Coordinates of C-alpha atoms in Angstrom, one line a residue:
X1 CA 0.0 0.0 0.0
X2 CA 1.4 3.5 -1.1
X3 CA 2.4 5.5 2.2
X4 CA -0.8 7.8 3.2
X5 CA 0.7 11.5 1.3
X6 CA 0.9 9.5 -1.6
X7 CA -2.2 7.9 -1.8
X8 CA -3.9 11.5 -0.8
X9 CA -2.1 13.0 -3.6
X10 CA -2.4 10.1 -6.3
X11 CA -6.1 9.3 -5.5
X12 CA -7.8 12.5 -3.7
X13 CA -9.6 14.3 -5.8
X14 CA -11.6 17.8 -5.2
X15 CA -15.3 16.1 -5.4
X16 CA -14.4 13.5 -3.0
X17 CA -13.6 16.7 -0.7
X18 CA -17.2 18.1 -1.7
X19 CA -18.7 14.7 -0.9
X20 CA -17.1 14.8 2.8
X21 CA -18.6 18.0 3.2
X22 CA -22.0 17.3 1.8
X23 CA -22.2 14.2 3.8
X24 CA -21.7 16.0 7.0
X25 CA -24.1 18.5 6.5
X26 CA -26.3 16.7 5.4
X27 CA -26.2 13.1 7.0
X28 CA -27.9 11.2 4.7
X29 CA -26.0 10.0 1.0
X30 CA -30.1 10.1 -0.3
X31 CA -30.0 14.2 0.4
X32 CA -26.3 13.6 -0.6
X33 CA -26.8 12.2 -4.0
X34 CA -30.1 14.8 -5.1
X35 CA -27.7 17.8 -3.5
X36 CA -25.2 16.7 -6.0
X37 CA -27.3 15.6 -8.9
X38 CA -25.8 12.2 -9.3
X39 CA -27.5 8.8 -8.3
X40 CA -27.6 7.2 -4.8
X41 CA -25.8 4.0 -5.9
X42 CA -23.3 6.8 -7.1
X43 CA -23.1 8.4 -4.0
X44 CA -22.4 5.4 -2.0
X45 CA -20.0 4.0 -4.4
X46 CA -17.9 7.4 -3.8
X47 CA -18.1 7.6 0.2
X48 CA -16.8 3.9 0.0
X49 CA -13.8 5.2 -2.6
X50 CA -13.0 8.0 -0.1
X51 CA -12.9 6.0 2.8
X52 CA -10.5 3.6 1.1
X53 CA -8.2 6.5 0.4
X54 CA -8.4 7.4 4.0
X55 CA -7.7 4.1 5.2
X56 CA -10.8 3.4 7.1
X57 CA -14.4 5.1 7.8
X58 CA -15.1 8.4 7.7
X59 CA -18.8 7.8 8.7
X60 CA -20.9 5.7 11.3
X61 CA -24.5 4.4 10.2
X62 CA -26.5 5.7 12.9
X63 CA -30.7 5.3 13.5
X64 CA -30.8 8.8 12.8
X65 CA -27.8 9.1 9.6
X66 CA -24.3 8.8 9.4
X67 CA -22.2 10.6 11.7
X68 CA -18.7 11.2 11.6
X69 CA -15.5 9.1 13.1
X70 CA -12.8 10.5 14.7
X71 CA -11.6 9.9 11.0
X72 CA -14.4 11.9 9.3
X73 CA -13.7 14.9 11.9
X74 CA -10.5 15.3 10.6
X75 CA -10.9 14.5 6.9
X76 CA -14.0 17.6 7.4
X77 CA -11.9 20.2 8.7
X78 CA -9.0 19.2 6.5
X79 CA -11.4 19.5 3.6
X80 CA -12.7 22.6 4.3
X81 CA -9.8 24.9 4.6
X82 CA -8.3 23.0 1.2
X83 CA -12.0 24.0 -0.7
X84 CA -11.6 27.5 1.0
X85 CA -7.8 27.8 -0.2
X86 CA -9.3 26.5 -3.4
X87 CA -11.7 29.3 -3.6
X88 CA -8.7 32.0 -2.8
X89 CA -7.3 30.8 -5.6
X90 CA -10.5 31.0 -8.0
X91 CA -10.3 35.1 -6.8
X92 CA -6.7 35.5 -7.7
X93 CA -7.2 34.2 -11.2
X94 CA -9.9 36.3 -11.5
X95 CA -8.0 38.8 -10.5
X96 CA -5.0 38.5 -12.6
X97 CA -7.6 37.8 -15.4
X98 CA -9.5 41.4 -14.7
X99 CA -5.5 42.8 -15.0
X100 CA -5.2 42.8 -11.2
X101 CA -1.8 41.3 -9.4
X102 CA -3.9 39.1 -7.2
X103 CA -6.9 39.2 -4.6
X104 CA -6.9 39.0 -0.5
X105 CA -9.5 38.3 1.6
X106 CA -9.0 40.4 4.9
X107 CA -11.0 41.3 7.9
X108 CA -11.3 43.5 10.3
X109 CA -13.3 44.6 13.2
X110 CA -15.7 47.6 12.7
X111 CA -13.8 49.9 15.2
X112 CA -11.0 50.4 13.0
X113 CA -11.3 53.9 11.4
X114 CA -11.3 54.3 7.4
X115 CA -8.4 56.7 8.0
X116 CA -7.0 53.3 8.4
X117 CA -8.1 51.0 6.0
X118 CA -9.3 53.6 3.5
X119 CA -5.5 54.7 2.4
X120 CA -3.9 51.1 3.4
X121 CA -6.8 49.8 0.7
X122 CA -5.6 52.7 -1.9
X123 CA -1.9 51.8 -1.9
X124 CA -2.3 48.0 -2.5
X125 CA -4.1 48.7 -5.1
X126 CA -2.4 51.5 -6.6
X127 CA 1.3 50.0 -6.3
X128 CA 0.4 46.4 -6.5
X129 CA -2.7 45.9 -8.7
X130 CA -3.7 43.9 -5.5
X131 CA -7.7 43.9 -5.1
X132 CA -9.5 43.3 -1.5
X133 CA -12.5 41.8 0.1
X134 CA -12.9 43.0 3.5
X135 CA -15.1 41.5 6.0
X136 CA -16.3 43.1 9.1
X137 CA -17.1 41.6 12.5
X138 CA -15.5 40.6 15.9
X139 CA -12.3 39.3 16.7
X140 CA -13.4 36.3 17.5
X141 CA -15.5 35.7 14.6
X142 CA -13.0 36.8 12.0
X143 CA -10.5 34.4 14.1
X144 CA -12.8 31.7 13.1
X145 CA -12.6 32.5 9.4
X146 CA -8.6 32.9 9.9
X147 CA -8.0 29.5 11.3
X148 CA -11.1 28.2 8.6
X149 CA -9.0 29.6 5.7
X150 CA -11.7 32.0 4.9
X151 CA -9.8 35.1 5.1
X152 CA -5.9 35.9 4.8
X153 CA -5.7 38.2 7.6
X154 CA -7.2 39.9 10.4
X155 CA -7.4 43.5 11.8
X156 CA -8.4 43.0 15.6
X157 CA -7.6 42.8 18.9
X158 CA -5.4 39.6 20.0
X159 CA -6.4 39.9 23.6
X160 CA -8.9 37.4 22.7
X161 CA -6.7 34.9 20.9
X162 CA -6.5 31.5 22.1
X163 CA -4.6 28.7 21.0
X164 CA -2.3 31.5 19.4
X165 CA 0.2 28.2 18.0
X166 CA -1.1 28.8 14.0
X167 CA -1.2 32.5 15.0
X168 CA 1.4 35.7 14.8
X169 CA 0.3 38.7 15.9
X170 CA 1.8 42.4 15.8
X171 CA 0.9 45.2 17.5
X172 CA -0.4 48.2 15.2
X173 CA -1.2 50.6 17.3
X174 CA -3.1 51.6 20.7
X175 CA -6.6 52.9 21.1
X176 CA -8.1 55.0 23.6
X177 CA -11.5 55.1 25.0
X178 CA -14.1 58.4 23.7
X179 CA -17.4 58.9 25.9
X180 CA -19.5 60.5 22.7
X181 CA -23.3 61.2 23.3
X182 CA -25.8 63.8 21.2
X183 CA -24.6 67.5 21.0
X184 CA -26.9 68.7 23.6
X185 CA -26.3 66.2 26.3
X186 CA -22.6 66.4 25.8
X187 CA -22.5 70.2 26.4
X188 CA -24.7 69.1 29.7
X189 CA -22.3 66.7 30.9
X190 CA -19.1 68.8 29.8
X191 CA -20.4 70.9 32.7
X192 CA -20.2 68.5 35.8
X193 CA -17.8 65.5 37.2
X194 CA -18.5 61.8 36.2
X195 CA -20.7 60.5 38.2
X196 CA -20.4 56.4 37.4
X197 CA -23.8 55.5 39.3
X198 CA -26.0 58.2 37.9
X199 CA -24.3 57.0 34.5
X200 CA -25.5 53.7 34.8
X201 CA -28.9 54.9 34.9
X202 CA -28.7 57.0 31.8
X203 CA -29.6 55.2 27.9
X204 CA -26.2 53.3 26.5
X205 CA -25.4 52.1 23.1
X206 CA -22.8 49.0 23.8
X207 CA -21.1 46.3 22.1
X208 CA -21.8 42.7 23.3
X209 CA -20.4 42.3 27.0
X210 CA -18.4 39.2 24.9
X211 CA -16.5 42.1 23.3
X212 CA -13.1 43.3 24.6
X213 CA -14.6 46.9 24.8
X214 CA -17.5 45.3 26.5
X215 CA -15.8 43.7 29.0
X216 CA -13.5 46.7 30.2
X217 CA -16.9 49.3 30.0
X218 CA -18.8 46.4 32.9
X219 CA -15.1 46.7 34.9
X220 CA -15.3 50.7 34.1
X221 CA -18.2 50.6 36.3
X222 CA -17.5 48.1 38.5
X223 CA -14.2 49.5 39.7
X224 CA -16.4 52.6 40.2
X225 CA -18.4 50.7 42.6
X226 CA -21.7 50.9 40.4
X227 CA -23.3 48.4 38.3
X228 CA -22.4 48.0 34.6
X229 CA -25.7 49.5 32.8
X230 CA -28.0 47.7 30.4
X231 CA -27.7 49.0 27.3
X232 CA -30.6 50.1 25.2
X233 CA -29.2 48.2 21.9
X234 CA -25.7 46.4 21.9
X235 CA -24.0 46.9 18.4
X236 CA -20.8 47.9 16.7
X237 CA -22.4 49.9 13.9
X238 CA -21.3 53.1 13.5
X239 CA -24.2 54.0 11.1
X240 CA -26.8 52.7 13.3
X241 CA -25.1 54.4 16.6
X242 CA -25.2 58.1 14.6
X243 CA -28.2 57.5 13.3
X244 CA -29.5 56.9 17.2
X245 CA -27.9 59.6 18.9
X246 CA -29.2 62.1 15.8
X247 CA -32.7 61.7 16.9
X248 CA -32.2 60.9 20.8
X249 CA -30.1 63.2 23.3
X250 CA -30.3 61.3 26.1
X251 CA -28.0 58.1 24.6
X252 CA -24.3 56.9 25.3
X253 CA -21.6 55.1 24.4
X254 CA -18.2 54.2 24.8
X255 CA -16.1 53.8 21.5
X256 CA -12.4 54.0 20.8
X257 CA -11.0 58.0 21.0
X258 CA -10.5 57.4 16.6
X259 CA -14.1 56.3 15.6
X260 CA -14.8 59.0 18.0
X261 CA -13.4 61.5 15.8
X262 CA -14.6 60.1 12.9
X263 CA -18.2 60.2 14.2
X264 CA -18.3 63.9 15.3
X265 CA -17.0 64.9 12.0
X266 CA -20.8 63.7 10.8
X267 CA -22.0 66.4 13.1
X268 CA -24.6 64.1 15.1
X269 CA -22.2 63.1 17.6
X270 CA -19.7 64.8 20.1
X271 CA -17.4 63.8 22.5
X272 CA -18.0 64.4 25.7
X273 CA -14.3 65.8 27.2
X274 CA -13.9 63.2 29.9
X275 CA -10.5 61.6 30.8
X276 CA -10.6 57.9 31.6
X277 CA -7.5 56.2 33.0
X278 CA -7.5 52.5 31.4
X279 CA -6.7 52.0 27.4
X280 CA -8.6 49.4 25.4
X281 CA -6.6 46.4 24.5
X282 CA -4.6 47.4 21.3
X283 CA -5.1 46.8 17.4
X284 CA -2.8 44.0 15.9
X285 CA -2.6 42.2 12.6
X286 CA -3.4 38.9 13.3
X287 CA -1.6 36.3 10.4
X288 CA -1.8 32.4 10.1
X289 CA 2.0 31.3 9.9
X290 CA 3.1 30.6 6.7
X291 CA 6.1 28.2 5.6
X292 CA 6.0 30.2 2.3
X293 CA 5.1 34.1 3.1
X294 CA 2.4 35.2 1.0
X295 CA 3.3 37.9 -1.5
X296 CA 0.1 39.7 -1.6
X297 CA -0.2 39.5 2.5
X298 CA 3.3 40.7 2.7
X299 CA 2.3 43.9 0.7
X300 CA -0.6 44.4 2.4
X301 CA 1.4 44.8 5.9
X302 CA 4.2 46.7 4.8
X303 CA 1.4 49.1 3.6
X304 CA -1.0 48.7 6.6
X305 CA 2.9 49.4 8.8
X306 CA 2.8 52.3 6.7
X307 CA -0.3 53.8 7.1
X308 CA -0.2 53.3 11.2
X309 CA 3.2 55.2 11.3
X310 CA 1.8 58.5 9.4
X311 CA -1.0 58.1 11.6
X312 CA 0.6 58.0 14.7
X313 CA 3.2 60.8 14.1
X314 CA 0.3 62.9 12.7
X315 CA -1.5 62.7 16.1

């Protein structure tokens, strides 16, 4: 029997990877085979080809459908990131078809300012012919699609990386928190001392406690010996948050001292001139580590390194 590398790479082919997939999902090879348009005689014939490449069974019949072996859990997750990898490539030919160098796939969480991405996005393109998809959500989401081969990159915070082993990280830059409310109640509040209790009381717009900012906004008023408040709506959206504190002067929220300046140039939103003494945890570029660096990634950072630096000695 040929060692098991060389059977993967003689036998393995990409629909046996699709069939893995499809059979997990769907745990039955008679949704399997009308998902895939092909017969169920067909279907079974190929699970029993793929497990013979693998060596043994990828499935267990079960009462209520087949469930993956130990096996199957690895041949899933080893089958999507190689189909994800796959469809990376399908963008960069695309790319380099449309006349572009190649195509990444980065995210980034929604309190990163556009003075950030905006110029970083520019550059790539301009001196690389590099194109972008950019995904926002939270760190630990985008982590998910980092580790799942979804994305090339990620823009977030890495206090909430675990099992950091696949993982680099380094350190962009540091962000500091901005109280902002409505125009009126900020020139109300600019007036008088914070008061953390009667602050709990008042209408917040939060992230998700989950959230690193979150988390340090509950110990912000805990450490102030009053109870964290119960936000009215818990989002990252900066649309949605201007949009609120347009038409309502009696909302809050807590955001990093950037997006805060990016906000109040919409005129909807001030910052309220408070000093807090704690910093959010910082912004890093979070990278899966590569035996071959990636050119387009390695572009991207030297450009993103860029971008922090003017920023930085500009403030």
């Amino acid at each position: 029997m040929l060692p098991s590398s060389a059977r993967l790479v003689s036998r393995l082919k990409m629909r046996h990877l699709a069939l893995i997939l499809n059979i997990a999902e769907r745990e039955s090879l008679t949704r399997v085979a009308e998902a895939m348009g092909i017969s169920q005689p067909a279907a079974t014939k190929a699970l029993a080809e793929v497990e013979s490449i693998f060596g043994g069974p990828l499935f267990t019949r079960t009462p209520r459908g087949l469930r993956l072996t130990p096996l199957g859990e690895l041949a899933v997750v080893r089958a999507r990131h190689m189909l994800q990898d796959v469809d990376s490539w399908a963008l960069e030919m695309e790319a380099q078809r449309g006349g572009h160098a190649a195509h990444l796939n980065v995210g980034a969480v929604p309190f990163i300012s556009a003075r950030v991405l905006v110029p970083t996005i520019e550059r790539l393109h301009q001196r690389h012919r590099i194109t972008v998809t950019l995904e926002r959500a939270t760190t630990d989401q985008l982590l998910q699609s980092l580790r799942g081969h979804a994305l090339d990159c990620v823009i977030g915070r890495a206090s909430v990386m675990i099992n950091m082993q696949e993982l680099h990280h380094e350190l962009l830059y540091a962000q500091r928190p901005a109280l902002i409310a409505n125009p009126r109640l900020a020139r109300r509040m600019a007036r008088r001392k914070p008061d953390w209790r009667e602050l709990a009381d008042m209408n917040w717009i939060l992230p998700r406690p989950a959230t690193p900012i979150g988390s340090m906004v509950s110990e912000l008023f805990t450490r102030a010996g009053a109870r964290p408040p119960s936000p009215m709506i818990e989002t990252y959206s900066m649309d949605v948050i201007t949009a609120l504190m347009n038409n309502d002067d009696s909302l809050l929220s807590i955001v990093p001292e950037d997006i805060a300046a990016d906000l109040s140039r919409i005129g909807s939103v001030t910052v309220v001139p408070w000093t807090f003494d704690w910093a959010l945890p910082p912004i890093s570029l979070i990278r899966r580590k590569r035996e071959v660096p990636m050119e387009a990634e390695e572009r991207f950072t030297e450009i993103l390194r860029e971008v922090c630096r003017e920023i930085d000695d500009g403030m």
